[in-house]
JSON list of C-alpha atoms in Angstrom, two decimals:
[
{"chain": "A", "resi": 103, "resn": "UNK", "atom": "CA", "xyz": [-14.89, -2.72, 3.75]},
{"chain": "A", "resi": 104, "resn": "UNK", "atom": "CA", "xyz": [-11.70, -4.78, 5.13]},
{"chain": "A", "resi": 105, "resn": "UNK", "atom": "CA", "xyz": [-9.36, -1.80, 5.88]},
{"chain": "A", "resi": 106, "resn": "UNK", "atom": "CA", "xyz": [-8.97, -3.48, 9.39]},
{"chain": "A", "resi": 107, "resn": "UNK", "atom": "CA", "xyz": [-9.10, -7.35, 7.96]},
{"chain": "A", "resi": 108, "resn": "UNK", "atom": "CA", "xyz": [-5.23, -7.75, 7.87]},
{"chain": "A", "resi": 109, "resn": "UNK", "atom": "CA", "xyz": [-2.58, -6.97, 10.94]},
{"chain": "A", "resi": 110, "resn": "UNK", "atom": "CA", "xyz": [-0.18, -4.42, 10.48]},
{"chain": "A", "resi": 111, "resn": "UNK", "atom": "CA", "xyz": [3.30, -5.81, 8.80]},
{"chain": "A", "resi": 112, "resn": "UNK", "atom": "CA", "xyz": [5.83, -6.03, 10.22]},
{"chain": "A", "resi": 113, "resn": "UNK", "atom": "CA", "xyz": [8.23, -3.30, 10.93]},
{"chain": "A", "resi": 114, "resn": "UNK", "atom": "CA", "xyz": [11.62, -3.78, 9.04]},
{"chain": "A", "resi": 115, "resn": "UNK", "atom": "CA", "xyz": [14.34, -1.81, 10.31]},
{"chain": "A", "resi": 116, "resn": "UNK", "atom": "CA", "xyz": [14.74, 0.04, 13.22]},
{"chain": "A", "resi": 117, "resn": "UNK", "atom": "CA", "xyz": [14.02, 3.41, 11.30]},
{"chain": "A", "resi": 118, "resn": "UNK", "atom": "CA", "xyz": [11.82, 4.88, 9.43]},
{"chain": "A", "resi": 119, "resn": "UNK", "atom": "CA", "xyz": [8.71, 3.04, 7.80]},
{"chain": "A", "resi": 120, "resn": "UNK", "atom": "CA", "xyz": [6.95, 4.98, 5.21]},
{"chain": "A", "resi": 121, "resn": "UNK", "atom": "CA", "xyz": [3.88, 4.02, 2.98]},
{"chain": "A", "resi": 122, "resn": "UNK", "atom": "CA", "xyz": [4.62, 5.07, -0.59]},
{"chain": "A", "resi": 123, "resn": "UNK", "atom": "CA", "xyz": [1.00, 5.98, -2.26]},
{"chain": "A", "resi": 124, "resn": "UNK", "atom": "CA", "xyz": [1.99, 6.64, -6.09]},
{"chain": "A", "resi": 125, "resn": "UNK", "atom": "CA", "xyz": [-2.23, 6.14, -7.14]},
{"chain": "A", "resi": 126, "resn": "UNK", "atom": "CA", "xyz": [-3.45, 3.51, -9.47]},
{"chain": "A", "resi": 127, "resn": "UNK", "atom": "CA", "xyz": [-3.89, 5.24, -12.52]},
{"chain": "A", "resi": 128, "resn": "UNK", "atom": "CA", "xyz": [-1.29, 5.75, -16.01]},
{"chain": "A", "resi": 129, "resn": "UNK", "atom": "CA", "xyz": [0.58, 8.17, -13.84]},
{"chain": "A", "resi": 130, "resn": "UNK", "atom": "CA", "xyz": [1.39, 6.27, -10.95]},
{"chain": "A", "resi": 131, "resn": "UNK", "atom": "CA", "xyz": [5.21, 5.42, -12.90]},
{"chain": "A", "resi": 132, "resn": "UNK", "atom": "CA", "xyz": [5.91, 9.56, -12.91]},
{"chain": "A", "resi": 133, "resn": "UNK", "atom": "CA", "xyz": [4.25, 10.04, -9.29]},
{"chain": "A", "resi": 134, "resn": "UNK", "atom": "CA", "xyz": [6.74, 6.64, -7.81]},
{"chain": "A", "resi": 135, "resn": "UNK", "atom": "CA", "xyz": [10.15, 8.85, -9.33]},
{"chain": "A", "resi": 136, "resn": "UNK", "atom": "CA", "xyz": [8.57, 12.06, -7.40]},
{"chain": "A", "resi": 137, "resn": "UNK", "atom": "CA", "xyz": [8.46, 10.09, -3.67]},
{"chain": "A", "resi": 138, "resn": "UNK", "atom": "CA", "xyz": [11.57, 8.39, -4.54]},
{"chain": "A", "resi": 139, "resn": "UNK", "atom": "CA", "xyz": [13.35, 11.45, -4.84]},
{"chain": "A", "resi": 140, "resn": "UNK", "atom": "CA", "xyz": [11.90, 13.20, -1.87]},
{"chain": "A", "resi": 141, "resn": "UNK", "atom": "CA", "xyz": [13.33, 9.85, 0.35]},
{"chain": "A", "resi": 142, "resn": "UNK", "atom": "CA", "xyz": [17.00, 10.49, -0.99]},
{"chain": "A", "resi": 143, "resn": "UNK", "atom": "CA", "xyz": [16.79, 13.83, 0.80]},
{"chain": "A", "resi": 144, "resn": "UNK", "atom": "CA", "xyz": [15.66, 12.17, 3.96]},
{"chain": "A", "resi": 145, "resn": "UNK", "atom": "CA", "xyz": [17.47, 10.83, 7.15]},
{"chain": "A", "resi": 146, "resn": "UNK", "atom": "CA", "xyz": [18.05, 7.08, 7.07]},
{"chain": "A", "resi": 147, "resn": "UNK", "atom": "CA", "xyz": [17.69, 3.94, 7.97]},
{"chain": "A", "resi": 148, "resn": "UNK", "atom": "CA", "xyz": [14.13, 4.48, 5.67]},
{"chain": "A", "resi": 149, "resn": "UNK", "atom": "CA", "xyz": [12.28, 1.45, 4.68]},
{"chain": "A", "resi": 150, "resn": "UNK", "atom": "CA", "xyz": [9.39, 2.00, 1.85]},
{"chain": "A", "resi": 151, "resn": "UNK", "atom": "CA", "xyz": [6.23, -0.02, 0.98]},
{"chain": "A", "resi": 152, "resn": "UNK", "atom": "CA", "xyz": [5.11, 1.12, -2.33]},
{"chain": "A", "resi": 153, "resn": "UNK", "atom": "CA", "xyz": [1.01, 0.44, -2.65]},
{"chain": "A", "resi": 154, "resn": "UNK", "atom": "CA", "xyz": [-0.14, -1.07, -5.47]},
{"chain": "A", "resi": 155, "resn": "UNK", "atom": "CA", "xyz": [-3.32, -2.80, -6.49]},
{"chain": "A", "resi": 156, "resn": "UNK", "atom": "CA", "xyz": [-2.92, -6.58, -7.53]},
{"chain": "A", "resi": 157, "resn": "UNK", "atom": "CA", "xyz": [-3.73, -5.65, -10.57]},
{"chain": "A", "resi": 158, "resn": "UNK", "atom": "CA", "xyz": [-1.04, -3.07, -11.33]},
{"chain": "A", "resi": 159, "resn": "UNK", "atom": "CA", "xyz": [1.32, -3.69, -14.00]},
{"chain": "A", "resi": 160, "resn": "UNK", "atom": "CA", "xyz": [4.60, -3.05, -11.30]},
{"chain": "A", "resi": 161, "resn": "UNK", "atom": "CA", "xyz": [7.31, -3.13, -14.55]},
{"chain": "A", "resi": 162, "resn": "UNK", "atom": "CA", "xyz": [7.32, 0.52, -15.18]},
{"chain": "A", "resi": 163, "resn": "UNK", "atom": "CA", "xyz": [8.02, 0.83, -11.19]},
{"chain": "A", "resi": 164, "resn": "UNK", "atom": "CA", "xyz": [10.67, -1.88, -11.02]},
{"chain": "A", "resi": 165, "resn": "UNK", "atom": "CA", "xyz": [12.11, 0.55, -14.30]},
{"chain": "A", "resi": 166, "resn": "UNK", "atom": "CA", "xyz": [11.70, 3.53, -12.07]},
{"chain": "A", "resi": 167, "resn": "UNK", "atom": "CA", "xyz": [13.60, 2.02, -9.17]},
{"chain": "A", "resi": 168, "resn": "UNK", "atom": "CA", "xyz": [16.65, 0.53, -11.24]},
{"chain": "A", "resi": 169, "resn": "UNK", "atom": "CA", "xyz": [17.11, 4.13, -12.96]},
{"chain": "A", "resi": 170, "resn": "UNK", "atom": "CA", "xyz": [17.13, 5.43, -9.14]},
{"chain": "A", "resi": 171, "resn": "UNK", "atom": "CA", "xyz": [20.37, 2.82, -8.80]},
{"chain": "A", "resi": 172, "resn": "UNK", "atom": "CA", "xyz": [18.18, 0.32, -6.93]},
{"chain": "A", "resi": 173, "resn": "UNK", "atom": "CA", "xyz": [18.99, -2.96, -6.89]},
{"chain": "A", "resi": 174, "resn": "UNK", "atom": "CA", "xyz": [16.66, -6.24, -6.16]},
{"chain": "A", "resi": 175, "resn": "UNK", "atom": "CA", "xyz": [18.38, -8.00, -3.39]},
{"chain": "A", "resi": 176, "resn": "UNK", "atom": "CA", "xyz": [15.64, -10.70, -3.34]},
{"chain": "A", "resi": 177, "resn": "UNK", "atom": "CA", "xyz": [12.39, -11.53, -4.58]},
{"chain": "A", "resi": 178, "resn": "UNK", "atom": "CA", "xyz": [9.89, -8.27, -3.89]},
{"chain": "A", "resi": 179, "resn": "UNK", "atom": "CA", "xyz": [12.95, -6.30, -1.92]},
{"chain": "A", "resi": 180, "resn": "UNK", "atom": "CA", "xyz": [15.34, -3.48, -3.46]},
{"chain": "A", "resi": 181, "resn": "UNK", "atom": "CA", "xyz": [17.80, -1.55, -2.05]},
{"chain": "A", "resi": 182, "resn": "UNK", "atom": "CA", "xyz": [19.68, 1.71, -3.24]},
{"chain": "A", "resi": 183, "resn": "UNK", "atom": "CA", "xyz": [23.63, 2.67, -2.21]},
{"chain": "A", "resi": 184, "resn": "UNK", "atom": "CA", "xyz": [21.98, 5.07, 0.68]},
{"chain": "A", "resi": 185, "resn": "UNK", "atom": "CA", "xyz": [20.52, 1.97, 2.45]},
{"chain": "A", "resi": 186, "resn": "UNK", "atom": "CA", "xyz": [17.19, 2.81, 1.75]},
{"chain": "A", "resi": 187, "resn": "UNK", "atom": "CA", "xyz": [14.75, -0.31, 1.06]},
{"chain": "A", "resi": 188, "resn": "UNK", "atom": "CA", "xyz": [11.63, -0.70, -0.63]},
{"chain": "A", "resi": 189, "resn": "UNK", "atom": "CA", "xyz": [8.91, -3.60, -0.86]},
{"chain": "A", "resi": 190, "resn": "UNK", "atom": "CA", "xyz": [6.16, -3.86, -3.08]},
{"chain": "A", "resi": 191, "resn": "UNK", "atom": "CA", "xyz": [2.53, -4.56, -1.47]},
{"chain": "A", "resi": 192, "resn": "UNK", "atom": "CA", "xyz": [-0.76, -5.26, -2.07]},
{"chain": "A", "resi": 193, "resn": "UNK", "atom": "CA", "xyz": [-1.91, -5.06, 1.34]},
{"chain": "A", "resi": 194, "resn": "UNK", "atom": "CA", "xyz": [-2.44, -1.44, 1.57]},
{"chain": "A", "resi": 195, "resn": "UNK", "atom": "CA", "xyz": [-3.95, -1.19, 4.70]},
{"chain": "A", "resi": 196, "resn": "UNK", "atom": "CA", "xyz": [-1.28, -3.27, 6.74]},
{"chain": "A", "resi": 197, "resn": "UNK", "atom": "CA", "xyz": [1.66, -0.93, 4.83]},
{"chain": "A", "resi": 198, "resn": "UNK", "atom": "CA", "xyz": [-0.27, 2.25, 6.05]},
{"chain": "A", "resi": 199, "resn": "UNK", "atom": "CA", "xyz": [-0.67, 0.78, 9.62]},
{"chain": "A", "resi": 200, "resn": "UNK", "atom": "CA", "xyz": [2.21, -0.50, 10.04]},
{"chain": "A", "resi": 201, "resn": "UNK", "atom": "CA", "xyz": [4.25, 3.19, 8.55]},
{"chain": "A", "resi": 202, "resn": "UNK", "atom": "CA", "xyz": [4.89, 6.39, 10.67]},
{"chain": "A", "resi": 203, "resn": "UNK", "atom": "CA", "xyz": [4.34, 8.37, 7.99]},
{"chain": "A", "resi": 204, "resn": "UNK", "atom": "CA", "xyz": [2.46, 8.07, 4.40]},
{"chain": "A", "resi": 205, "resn": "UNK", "atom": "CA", "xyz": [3.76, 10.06, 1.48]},
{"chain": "A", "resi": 206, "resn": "UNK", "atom": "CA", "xyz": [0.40, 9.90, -1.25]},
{"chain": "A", "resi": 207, "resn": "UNK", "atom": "CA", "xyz": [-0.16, 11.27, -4.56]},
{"chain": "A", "resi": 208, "resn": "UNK", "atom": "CA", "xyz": [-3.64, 9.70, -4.52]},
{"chain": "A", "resi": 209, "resn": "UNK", "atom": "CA", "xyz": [-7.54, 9.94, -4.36]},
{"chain": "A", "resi": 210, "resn": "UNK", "atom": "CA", "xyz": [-9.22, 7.95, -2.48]},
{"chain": "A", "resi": 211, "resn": "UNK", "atom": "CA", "xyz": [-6.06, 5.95, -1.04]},
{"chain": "A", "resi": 212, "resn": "UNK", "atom": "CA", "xyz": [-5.18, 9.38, 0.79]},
{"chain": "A", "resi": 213, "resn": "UNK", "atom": "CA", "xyz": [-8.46, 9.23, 2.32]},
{"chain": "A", "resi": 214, "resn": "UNK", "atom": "CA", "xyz": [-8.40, 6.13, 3.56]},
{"chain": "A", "resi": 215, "resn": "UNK", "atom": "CA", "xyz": [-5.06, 6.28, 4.92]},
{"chain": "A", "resi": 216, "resn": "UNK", "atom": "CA", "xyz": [-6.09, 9.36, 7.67]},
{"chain": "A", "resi": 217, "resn": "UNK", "atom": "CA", "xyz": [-9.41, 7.07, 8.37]},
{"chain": "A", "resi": 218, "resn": "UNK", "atom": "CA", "xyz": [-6.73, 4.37, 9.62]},
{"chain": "A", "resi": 219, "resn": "UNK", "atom": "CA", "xyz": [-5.25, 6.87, 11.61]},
{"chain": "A", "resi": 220, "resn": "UNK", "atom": "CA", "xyz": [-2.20, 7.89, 9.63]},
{"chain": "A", "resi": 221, "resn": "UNK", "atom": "CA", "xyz": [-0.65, 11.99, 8.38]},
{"chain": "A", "resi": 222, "resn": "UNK", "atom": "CA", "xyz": [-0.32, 11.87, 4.62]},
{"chain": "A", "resi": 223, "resn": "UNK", "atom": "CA", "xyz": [2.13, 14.36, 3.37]},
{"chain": "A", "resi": 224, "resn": "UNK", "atom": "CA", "xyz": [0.85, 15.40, 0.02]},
{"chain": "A", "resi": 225, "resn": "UNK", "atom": "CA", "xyz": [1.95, 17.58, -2.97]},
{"chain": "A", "resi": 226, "resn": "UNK", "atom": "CA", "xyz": [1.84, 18.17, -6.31]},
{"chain": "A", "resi": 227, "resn": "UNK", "atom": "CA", "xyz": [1.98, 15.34, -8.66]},
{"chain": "A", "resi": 228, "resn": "UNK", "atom": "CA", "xyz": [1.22, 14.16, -12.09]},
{"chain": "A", "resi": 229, "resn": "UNK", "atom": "CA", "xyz": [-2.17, 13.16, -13.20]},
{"chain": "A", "resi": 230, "resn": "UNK", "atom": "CA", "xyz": [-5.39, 14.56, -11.62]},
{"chain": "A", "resi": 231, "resn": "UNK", "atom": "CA", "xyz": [-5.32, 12.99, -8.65]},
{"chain": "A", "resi": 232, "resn": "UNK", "atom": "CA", "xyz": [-2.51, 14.39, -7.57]},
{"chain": "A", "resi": 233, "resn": "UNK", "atom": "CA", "xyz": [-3.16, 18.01, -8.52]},
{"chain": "A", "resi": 234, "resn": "UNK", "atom": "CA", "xyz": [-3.18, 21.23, -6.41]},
{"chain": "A", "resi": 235, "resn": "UNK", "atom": "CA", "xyz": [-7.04, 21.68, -6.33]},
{"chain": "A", "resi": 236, "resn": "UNK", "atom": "CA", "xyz": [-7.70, 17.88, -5.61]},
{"chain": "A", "resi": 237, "resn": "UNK", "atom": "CA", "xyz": [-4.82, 17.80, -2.79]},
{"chain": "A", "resi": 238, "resn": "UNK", "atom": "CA", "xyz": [-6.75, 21.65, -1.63]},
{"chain": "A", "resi": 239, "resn": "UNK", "atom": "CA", "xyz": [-10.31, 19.29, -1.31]},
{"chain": "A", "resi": 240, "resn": "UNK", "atom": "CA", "xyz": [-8.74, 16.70, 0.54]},
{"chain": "A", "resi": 241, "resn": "UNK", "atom": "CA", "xyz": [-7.77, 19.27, 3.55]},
{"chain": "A", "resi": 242, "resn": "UNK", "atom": "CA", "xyz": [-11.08, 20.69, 3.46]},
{"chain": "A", "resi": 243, "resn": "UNK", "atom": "CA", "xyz": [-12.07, 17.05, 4.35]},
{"chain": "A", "resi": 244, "resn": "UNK", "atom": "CA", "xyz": [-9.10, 15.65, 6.29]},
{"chain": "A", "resi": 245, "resn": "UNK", "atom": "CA", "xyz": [-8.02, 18.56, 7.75]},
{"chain": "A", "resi": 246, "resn": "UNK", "atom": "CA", "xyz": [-4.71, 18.57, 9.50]},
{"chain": "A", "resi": 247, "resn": "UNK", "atom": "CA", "xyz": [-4.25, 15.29, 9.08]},
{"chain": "A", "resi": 248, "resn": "UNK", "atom": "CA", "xyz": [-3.54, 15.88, 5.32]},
{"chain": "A", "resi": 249, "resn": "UNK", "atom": "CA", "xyz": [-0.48, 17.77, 5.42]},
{"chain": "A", "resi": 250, "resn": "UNK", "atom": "CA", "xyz": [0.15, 19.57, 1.90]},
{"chain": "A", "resi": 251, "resn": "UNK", "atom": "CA", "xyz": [3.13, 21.08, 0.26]},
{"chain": "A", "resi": 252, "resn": "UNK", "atom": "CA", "xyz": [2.62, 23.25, -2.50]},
{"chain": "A", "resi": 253, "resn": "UNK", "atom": "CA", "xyz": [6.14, 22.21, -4.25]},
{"chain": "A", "resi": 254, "resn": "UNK", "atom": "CA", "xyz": [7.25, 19.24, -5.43]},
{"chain": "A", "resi": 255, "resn": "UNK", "atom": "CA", "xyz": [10.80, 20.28, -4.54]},
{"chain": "A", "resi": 256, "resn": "UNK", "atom": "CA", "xyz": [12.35, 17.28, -3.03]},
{"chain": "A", "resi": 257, "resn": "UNK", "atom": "CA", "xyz": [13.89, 18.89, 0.13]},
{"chain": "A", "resi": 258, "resn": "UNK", "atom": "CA", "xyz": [11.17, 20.87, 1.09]},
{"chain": "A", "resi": 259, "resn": "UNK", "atom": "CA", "xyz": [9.12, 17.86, 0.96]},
{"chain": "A", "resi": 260, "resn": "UNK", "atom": "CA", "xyz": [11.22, 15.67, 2.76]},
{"chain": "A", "resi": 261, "resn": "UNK", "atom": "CA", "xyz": [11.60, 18.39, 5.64]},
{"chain": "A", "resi": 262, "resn": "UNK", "atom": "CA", "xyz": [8.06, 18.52, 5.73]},
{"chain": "A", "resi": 263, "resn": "UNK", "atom": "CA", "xyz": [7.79, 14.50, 6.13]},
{"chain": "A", "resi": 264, "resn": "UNK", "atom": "CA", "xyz": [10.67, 14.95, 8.57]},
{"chain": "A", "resi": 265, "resn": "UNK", "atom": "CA", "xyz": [8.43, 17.40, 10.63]},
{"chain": "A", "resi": 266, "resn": "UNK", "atom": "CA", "xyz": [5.64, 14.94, 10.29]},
{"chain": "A", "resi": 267, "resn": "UNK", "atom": "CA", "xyz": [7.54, 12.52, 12.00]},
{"chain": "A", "resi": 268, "resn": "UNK", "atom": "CA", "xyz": [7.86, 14.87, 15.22]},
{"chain": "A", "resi": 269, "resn": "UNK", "atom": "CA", "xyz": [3.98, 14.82, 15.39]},
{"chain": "A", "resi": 270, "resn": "UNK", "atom": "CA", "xyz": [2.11, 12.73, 18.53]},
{"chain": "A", "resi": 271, "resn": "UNK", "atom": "CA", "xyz": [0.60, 9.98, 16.39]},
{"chain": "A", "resi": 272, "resn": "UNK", "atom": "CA", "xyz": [-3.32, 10.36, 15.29]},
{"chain": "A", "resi": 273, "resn": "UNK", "atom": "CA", "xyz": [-6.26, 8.37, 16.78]},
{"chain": "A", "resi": 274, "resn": "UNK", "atom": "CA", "xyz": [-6.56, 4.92, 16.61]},
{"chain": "A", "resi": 275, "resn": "UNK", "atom": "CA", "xyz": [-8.31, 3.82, 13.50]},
{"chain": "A", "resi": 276, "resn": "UNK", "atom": "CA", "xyz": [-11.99, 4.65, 13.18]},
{"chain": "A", "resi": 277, "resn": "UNK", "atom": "CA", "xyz": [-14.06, 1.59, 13.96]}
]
């Protein structure tokens, strides 16, 4: 399935490496402004790999992240007054193993994430992949490792990632 084809990238900062999973449907744009808020109510240094699919359309993102007061410091990079710093990927599984922590308002993405050994802090979204019920299935399969919050409010999300982060790390990918 090449989950484990690529290495890890490389960490950025020394800080906090998250793995931004906004989905890969219409509503990924409104799901993106959702995590973004939740990291300006988090500690820093934070650096951010937003997940995207090659074929992703990453305009409305970019739009998202210049209303947020980010600014491109160089090709693929952008950075916001608070220091925090964000790269777009394609190589989803090398963001998620190379992150402490993924925040994911997806499907399947979610899923894989915890099968490469990762917490995904979930919670209510836009779009159906991202709803209450769908986010309720995923523990049922994922158990603990799927750690939910049933408000979108960006501190108590951003606690809850914070909490994450105090968490012994999760198996070692499954072979």
């Amino acid at each position: 399935d090449g989950l484990l084809d690529l290495p890890p990238l490389r960490r950025e900062i020394n800080g906090i490496h998250l793995a931004l999973l906004p989905g890969s449907r219409s509503e990924s744009s409104q799901n993106l402004e959702l995590e973004l808020r939740v990291l300006d109510h988090m500690s820093q240094p934070i650096f951010a790999w937003i997940c995207t699919s090659k074929s992703m359309d990453t305009h409305p993102h970019k739009s998202i992240l210049i209303a947020h007061n980010y600014t491109e410091i160089h090709s693929n990079r952008w950075v916001n007054p608070s220091g925090i710093t964000i790269s777009f990927t394609h190589t989803f599984s090398s963001a998620v193993r190379a992150a402490d922590v993924v925040i994911g308002l997806a499907g399947t993405a979610n899923e894989q994430a915890v099968w490469l050994g990762k917490r995904v802090v979930a919670f209510p979204g836009s779009g159906p992949q991202s709803l209450p019920i769908r986010f309720n299935e995923q523990k049922k399969l994922l158990g603990n490792n799927l750690i939910y919050v049933d408000t979108n409010h960006p501190s108590t999300v951003a606690l809850k990632v914070m909490e994450t982060l105090k968490l012994p790390p999760l198996r070692e990918p499954l072979p």
